[in-house]
Coordinates of C-alpha atoms and ligand atoms in Angstrom, one line a residue:
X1 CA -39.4 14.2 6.6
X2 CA -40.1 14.9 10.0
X3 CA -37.6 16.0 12.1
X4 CA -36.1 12.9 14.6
X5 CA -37.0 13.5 18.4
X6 CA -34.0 13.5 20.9
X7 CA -35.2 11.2 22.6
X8 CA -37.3 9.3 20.2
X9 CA -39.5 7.3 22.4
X10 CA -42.4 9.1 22.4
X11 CA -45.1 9.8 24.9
X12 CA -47.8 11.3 22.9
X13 CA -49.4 8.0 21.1
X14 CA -50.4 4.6 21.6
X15 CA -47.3 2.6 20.7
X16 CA -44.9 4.4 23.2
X17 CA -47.8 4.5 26.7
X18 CA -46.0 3.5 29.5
X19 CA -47.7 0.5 31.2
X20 CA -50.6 1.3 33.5
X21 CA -50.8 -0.7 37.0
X22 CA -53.9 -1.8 39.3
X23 CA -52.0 -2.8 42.0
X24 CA -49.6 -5.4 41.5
X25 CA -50.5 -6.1 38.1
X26 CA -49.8 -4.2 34.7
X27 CA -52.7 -4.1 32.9
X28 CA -51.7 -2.8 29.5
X29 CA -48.1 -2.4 27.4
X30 CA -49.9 -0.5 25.0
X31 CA -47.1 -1.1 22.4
X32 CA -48.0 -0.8 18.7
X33 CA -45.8 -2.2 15.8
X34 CA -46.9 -0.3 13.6
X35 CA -45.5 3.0 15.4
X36 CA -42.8 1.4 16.4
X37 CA -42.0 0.6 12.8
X38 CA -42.9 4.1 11.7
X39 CA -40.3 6.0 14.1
X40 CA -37.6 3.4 13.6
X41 CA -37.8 4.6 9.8
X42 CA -37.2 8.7 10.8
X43 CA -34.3 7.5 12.7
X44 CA -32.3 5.4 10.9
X45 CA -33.3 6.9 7.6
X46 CA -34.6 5.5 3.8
X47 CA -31.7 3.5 2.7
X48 CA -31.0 1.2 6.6
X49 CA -35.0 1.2 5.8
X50 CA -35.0 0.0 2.7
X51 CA -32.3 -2.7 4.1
X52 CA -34.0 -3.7 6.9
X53 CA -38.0 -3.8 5.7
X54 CA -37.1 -4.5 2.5
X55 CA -37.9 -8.6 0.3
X56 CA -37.4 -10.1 -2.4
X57 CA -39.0 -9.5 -5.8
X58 CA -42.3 -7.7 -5.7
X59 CA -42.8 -8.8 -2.0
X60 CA -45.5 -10.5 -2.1
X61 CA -44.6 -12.9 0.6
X62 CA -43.8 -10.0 3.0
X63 CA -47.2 -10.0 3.8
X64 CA -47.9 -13.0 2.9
X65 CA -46.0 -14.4 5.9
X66 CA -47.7 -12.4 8.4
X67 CA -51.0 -12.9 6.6
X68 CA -50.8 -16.7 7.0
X69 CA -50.7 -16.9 10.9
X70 CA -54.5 -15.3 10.4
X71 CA -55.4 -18.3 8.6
X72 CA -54.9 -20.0 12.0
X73 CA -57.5 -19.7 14.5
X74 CA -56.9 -20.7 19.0
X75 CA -59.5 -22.3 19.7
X76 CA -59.6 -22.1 23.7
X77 CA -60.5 -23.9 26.7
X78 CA -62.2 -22.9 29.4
X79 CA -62.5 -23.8 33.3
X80 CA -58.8 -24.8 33.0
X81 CA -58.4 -23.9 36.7
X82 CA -55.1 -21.7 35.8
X83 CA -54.2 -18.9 37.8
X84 CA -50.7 -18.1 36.9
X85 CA -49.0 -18.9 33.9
X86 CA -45.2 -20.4 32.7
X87 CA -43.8 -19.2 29.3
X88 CA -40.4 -20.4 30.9
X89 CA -39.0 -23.5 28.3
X90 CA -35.7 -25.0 27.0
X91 CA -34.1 -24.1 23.2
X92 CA -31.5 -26.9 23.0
X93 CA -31.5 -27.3 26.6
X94 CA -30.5 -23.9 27.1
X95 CA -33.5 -22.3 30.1
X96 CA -34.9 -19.3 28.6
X97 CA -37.4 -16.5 29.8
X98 CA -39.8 -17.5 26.8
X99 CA -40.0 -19.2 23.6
X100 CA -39.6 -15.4 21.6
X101 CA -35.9 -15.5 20.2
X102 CA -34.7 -12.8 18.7
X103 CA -33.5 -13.8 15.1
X104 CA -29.9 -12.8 13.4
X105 CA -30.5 -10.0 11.7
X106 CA -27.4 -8.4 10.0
X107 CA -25.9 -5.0 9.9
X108 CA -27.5 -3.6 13.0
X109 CA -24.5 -0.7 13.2
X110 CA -27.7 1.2 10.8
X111 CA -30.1 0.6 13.6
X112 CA -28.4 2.0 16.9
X113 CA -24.8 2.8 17.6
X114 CA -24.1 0.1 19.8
X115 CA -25.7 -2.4 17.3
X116 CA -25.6 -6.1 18.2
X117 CA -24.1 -5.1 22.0
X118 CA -27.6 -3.1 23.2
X119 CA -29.8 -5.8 21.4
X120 CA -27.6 -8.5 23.5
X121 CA -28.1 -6.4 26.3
X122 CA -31.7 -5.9 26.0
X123 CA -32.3 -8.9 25.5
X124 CA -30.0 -10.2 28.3
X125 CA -32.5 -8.2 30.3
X126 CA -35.3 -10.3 30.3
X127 CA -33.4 -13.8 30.1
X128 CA -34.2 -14.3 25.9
X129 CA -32.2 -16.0 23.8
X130 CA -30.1 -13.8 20.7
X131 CA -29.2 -15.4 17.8
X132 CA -26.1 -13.2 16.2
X133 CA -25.5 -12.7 12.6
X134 CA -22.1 -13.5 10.5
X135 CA -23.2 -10.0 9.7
X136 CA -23.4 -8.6 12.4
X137 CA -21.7 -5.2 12.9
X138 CA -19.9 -5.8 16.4
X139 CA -17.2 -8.2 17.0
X140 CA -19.1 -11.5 18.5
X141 CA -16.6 -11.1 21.5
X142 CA -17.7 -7.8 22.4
X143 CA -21.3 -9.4 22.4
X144 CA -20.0 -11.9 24.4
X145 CA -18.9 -9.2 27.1
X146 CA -22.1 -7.3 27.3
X147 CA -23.9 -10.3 28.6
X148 CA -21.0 -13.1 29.3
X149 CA -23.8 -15.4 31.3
X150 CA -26.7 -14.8 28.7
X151 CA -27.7 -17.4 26.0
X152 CA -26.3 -16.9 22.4
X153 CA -26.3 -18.7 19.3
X154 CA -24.0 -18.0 16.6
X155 CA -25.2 -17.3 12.9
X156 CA -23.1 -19.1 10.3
X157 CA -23.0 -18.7 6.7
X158 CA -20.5 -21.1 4.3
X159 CA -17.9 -19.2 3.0
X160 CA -16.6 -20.4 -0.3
X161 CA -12.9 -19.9 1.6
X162 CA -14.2 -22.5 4.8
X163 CA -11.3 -21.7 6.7
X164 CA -12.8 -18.0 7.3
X165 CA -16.1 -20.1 8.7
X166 CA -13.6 -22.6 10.5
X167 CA -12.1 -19.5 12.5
X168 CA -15.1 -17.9 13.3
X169 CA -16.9 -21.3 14.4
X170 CA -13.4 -21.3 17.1
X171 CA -14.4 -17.8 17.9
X172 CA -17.7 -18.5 18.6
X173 CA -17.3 -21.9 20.8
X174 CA -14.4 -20.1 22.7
X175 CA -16.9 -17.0 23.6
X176 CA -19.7 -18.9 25.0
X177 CA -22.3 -19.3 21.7
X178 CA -24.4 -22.5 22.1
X179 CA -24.7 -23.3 18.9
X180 CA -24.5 -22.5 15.5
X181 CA -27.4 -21.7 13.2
X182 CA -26.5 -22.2 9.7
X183 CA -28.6 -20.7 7.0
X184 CA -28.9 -22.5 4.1
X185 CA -31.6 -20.3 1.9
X186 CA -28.9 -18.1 0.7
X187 CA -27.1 -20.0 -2.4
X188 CA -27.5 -16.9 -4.1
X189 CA -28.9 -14.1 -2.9
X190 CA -33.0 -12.9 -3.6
X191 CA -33.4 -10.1 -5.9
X192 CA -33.3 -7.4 -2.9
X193 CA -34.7 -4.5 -5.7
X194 CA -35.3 -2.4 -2.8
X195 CA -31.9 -2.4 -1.9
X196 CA -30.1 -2.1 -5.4
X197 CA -32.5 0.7 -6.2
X198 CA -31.5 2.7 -3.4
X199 CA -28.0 1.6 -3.5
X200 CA -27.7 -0.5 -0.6
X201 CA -24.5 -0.6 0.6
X202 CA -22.0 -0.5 4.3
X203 CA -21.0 3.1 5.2
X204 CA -17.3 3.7 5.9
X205 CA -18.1 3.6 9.4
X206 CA -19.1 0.4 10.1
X207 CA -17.2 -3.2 9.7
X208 CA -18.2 -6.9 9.5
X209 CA -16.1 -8.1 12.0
X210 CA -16.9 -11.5 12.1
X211 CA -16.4 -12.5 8.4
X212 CA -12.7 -11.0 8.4
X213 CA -11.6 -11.4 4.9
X214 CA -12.9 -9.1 2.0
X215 CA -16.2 -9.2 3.5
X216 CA -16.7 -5.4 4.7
X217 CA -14.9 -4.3 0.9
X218 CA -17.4 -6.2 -0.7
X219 CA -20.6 -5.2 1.4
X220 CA -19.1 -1.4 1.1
X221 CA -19.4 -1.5 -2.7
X222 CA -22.9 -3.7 -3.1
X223 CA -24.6 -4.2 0.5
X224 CA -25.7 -7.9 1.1
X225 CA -26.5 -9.0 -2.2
X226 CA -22.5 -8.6 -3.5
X227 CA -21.5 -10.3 0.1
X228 CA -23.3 -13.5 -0.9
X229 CA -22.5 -13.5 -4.4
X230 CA -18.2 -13.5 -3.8
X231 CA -18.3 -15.0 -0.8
X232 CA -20.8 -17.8 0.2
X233 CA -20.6 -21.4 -0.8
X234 CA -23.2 -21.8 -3.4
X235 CA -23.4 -24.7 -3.4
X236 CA -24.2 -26.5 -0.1
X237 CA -25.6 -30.4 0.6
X238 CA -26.3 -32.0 3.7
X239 CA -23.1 -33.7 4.0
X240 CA -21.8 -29.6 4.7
X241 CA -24.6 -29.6 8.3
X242 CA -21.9 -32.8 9.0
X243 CA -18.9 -30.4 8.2
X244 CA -20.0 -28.0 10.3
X245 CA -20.8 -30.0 13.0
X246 CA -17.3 -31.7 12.8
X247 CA -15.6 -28.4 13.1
X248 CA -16.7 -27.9 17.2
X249 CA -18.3 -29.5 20.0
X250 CA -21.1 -27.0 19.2
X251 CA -25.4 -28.3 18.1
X252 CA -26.0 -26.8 14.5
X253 CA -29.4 -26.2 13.5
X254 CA -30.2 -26.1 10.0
X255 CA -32.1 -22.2 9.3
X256 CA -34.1 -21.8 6.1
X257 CA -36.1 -25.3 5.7
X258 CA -39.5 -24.9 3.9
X259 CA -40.0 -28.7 3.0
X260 CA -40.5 -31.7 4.9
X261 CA -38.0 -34.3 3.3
X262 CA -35.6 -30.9 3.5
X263 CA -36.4 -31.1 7.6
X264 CA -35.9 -34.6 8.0
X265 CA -32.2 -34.9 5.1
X266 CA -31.2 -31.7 7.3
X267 CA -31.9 -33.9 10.2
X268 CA -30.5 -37.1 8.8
X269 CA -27.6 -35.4 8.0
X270 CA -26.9 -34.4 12.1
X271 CA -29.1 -31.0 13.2
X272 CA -30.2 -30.7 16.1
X273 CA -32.9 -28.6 15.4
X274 CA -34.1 -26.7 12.1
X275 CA -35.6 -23.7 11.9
X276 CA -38.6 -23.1 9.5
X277 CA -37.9 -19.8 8.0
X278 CA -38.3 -18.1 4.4
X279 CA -35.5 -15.5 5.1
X280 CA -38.4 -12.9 5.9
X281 CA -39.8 -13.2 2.4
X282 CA -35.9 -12.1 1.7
X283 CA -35.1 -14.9 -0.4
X284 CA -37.2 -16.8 -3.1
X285 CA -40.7 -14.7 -2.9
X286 CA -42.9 -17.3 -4.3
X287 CA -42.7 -19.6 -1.5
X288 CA -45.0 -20.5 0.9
X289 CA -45.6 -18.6 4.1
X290 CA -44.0 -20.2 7.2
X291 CA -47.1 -20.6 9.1
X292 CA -48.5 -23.0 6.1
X293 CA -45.9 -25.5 6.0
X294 CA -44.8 -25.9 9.9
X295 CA -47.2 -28.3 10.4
X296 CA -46.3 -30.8 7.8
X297 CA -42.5 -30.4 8.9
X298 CA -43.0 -30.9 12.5
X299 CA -44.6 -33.6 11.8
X300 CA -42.2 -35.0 9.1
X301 CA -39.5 -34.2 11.7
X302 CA -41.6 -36.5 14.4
X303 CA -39.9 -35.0 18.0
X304 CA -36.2 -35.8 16.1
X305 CA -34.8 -32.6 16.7
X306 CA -36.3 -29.5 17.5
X307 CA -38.6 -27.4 15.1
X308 CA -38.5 -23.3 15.3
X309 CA -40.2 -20.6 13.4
X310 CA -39.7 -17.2 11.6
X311 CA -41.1 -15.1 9.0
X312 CA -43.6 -12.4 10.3
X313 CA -44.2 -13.6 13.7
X314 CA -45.8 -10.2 14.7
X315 CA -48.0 -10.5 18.1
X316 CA -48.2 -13.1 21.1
X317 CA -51.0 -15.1 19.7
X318 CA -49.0 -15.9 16.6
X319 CA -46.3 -17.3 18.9
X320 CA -49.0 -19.1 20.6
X321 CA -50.2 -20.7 17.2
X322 CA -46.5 -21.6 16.3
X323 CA -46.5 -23.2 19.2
X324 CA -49.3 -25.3 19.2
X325 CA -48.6 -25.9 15.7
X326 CA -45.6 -28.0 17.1
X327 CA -42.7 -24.9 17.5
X328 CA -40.4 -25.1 20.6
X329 CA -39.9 -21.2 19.9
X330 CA -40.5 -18.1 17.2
X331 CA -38.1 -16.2 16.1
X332 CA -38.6 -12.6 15.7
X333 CA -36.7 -10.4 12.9
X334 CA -38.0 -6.8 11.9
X335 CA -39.8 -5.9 15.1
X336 CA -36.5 -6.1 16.9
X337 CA -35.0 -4.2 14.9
X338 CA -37.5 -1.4 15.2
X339 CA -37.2 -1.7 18.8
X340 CA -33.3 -1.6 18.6
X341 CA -33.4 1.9 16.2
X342 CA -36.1 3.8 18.5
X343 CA -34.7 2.5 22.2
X344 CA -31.5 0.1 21.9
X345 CA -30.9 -1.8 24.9
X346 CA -34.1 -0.6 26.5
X347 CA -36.3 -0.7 23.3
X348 CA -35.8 -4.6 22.6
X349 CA -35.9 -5.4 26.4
X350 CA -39.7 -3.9 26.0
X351 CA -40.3 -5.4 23.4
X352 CA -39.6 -8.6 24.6
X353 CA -41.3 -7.7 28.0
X354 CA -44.3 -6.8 25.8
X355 CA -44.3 -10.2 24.2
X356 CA -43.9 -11.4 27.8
X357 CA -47.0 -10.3 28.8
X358 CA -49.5 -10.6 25.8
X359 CA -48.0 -14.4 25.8
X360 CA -49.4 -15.1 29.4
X361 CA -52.4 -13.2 28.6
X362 CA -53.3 -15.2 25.2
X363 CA -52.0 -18.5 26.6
X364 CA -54.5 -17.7 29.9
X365 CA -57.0 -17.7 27.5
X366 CA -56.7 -20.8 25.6
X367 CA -56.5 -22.3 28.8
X368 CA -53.3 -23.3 28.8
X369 CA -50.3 -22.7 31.8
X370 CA -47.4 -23.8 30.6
X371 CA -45.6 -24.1 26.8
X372 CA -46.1 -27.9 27.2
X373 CA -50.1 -27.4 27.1
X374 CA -50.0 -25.7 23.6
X375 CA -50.9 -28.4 21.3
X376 CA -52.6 -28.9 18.2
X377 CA -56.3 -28.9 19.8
X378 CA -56.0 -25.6 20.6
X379 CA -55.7 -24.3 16.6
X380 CA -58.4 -24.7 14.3
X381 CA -58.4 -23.5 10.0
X382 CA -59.8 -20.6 9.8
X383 CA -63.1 -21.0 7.6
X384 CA -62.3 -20.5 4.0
X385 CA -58.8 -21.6 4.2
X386 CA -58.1 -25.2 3.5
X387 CA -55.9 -27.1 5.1
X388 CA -52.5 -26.8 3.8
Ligands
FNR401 C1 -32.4 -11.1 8.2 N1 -32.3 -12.5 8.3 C2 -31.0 -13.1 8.4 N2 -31.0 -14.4 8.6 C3 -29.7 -15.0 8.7 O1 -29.7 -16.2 8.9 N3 -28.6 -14.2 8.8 C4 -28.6 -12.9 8.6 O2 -27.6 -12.2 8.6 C5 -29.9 -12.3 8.4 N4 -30.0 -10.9 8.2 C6 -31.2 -10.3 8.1 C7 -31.2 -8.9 8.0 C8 -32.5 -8.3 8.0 C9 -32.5 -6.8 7.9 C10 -33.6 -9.1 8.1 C11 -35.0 -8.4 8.1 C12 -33.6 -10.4 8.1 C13 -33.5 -13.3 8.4 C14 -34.0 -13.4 9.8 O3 -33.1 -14.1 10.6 C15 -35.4 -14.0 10.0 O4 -35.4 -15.2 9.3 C16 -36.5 -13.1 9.4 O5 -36.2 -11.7 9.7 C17 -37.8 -13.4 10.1 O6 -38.8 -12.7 9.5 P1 -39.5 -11.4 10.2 O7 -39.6 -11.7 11.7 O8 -38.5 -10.3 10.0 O9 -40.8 -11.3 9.5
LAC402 C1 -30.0 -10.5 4.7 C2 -28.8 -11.3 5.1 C3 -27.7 -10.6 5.7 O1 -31.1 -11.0 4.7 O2 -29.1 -12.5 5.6 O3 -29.9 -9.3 4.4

């Protein structure tokens, strides 16, 4: 293994140039996932790898996810007359910089010391939205505290015990979190092999704050997949998104639909928003990718509640397909993480600032200004893929 830099942002390749200017503009972020990905590995090691890059069964639908946003095509205008462009927009009527949120992702002690406080921090930084795991690593006060005026969402999962979820729901509403995203794809959990094989589990270092209870005991001895199994409600309905909703003040949006009459019973049932996700091919690996079944649920959903999107969302024009597809915003998993492991605060406010700018550059050439202009005449099938 190679040794890990000091300073692991590196100099020396594509994926870590510093922008370039002509004048008052930047002309490139020359930022590649790839490396980014590849570094973030050396430093956090092969078993927070394994964790973090790791799906379910043979992952297959790893790929498959990001795959599927190629089957997309933009299909641009020209002579739109624009000459600056918006990515500014609304997630439950919260402003944000741009429609790239970063997902919950959990455990991210294994990624960067400061975990969950540098990725709040970074992406505090450029006015994103952060959506924090149950799992999360730091306590969701001291979140709170890194970036008291920035928007965040809290991540729920049903606990079997509900007054564990009822306390941290209290938490959450009384340290300024939004909302609450609750994940529903996780009765049981997928069959992580890449985990169990390398014995996935927490180091004695780190806690699970937010779960309290025998949480951080149970992810010590068998990482996630021992967390869901003694603790989560297996068996949730709809009438638990009215539970939830009954137990604050707070919006819940539903995380983990795939299905159209899931969208609209999730809706039915009192979301605000749902978010189209397969758990990052985590989950059930047979499913569809993401980016084949938005369509059908944003239309099922017909401007009800809000629609967002995750599951290998990897460069701006994917965003700008998501949105056109319908999406109010993407959600982004992995590569924040990678940008968390190799620069913490720092590396996800680049990555976001990265995002920043290949969005106004894609959406300047589809000929749209603003999020609002990104509708469906902009995407085509790409020839040889049906319409799904
Ligand atoms: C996740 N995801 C996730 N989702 C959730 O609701 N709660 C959680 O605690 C976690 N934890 C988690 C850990 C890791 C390491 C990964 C990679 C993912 C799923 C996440 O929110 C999101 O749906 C996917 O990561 C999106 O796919 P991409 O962007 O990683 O391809
Ligand atoms: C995972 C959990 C924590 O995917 O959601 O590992």
């Amino acid at each position: 293994m190679r040794p890990v830099p000091a300073h692991p942002a590196r100099t020396d390749k594509p994926g870590h140039n510093p922008a370039r200017r002509s004048g008052a503009a930047t002309l490139v972020t020359d930022l590649s996932l790839e490396d980014l990905e590849h570094d973030a590995r050396h430093v956090i090691g092969e078993m927070a790898y394994a964790y973090y890059s790791g799906g379910a069964e043979d992952e297959r639908l790893l790929q498959g996810n990001v795959e599927a946003w190629s089957h997309w095509q933009l299909h641009p205008h020209v002579l739109a007359g624009i000459a600056e462009v918006s990515l500014a927009t609304t997630v439950l009527g919260t402003p944000v910089s741009s429609p790239v949120v970063i997902a919950p992702t959990a455990i991210q002690g294994l990624a960067h010391a400061e975990g969950e406080v540098a990725t709040a921090r970074g992406a505090a930084e450029v006015g994103a939205l952060l959506i924090l795991s149950s799992l999360a690593t730091c306590p969701l006060e001291d979140v709170a505290a890194a970036a008291p005026d920035a928007a965040r969402w809290m991540q729920i999962y049903i606990l079997r015990e509900r007054m564990r979820t009822e306390e941290l729901v209290e938490r959450a509403a009384s340290h300024g979190y939004r909302a609450l995203v609750l994940t529903v794809d996780a009765p049981v959990s997928g069959l992580r092999l890449r985990e169990w094989r390398i014995g996935m589990h927490l180091p004695d270092d780190l806690v699970l704050p937010n779960l309290a209870g025998d949480s951080t005991e149970s992810a010590r001895e068998g990482g996630f997949m021992a967390v869901v199994t003694n603790e989560f409600e297996p068996a949730l309905t709809p009438d638990d998104i009215g539970w939830l909703a009954g137990v604050s003040a707070l919006p819940v949006v539903v995380k983990g639909v795939q299905r159209a009459d899931d969208a609209v019973r999730s809706v039915d049932a009192g979301a605000a928003a749902v978010v189209v996700s397969n758990h990052g091919a985590r989950q059930l690996a047979d499913a569809p990718a993401t980016a084949d079944i938005l369509a059908e649920v944003v239309d099922a959903v017909a401007g009800r509640a809000e629609v967002y999107v995750d599951g290998g969302v990897r460069r701006a024009p994917d965003v700008v397909k998501a949105l056109a597809l319908g999406a109010r915003a993407t959600l982004v998993g992995r590569p924040s993480l990678w940008a968390l492991a190799t620069g913490g605060a720092d590396g996800v406010a680049g990555l976001l600032r990265w995002y920043e700018a290949e969005l106004r550059r894609t959406m300047h050439l589809c000929g749209a200004a603003t999020v609002d202009d990104l509708d469906r005449s902009l995407v085509r099938r790409t020839p040889g893929w049906a319409q799904p």
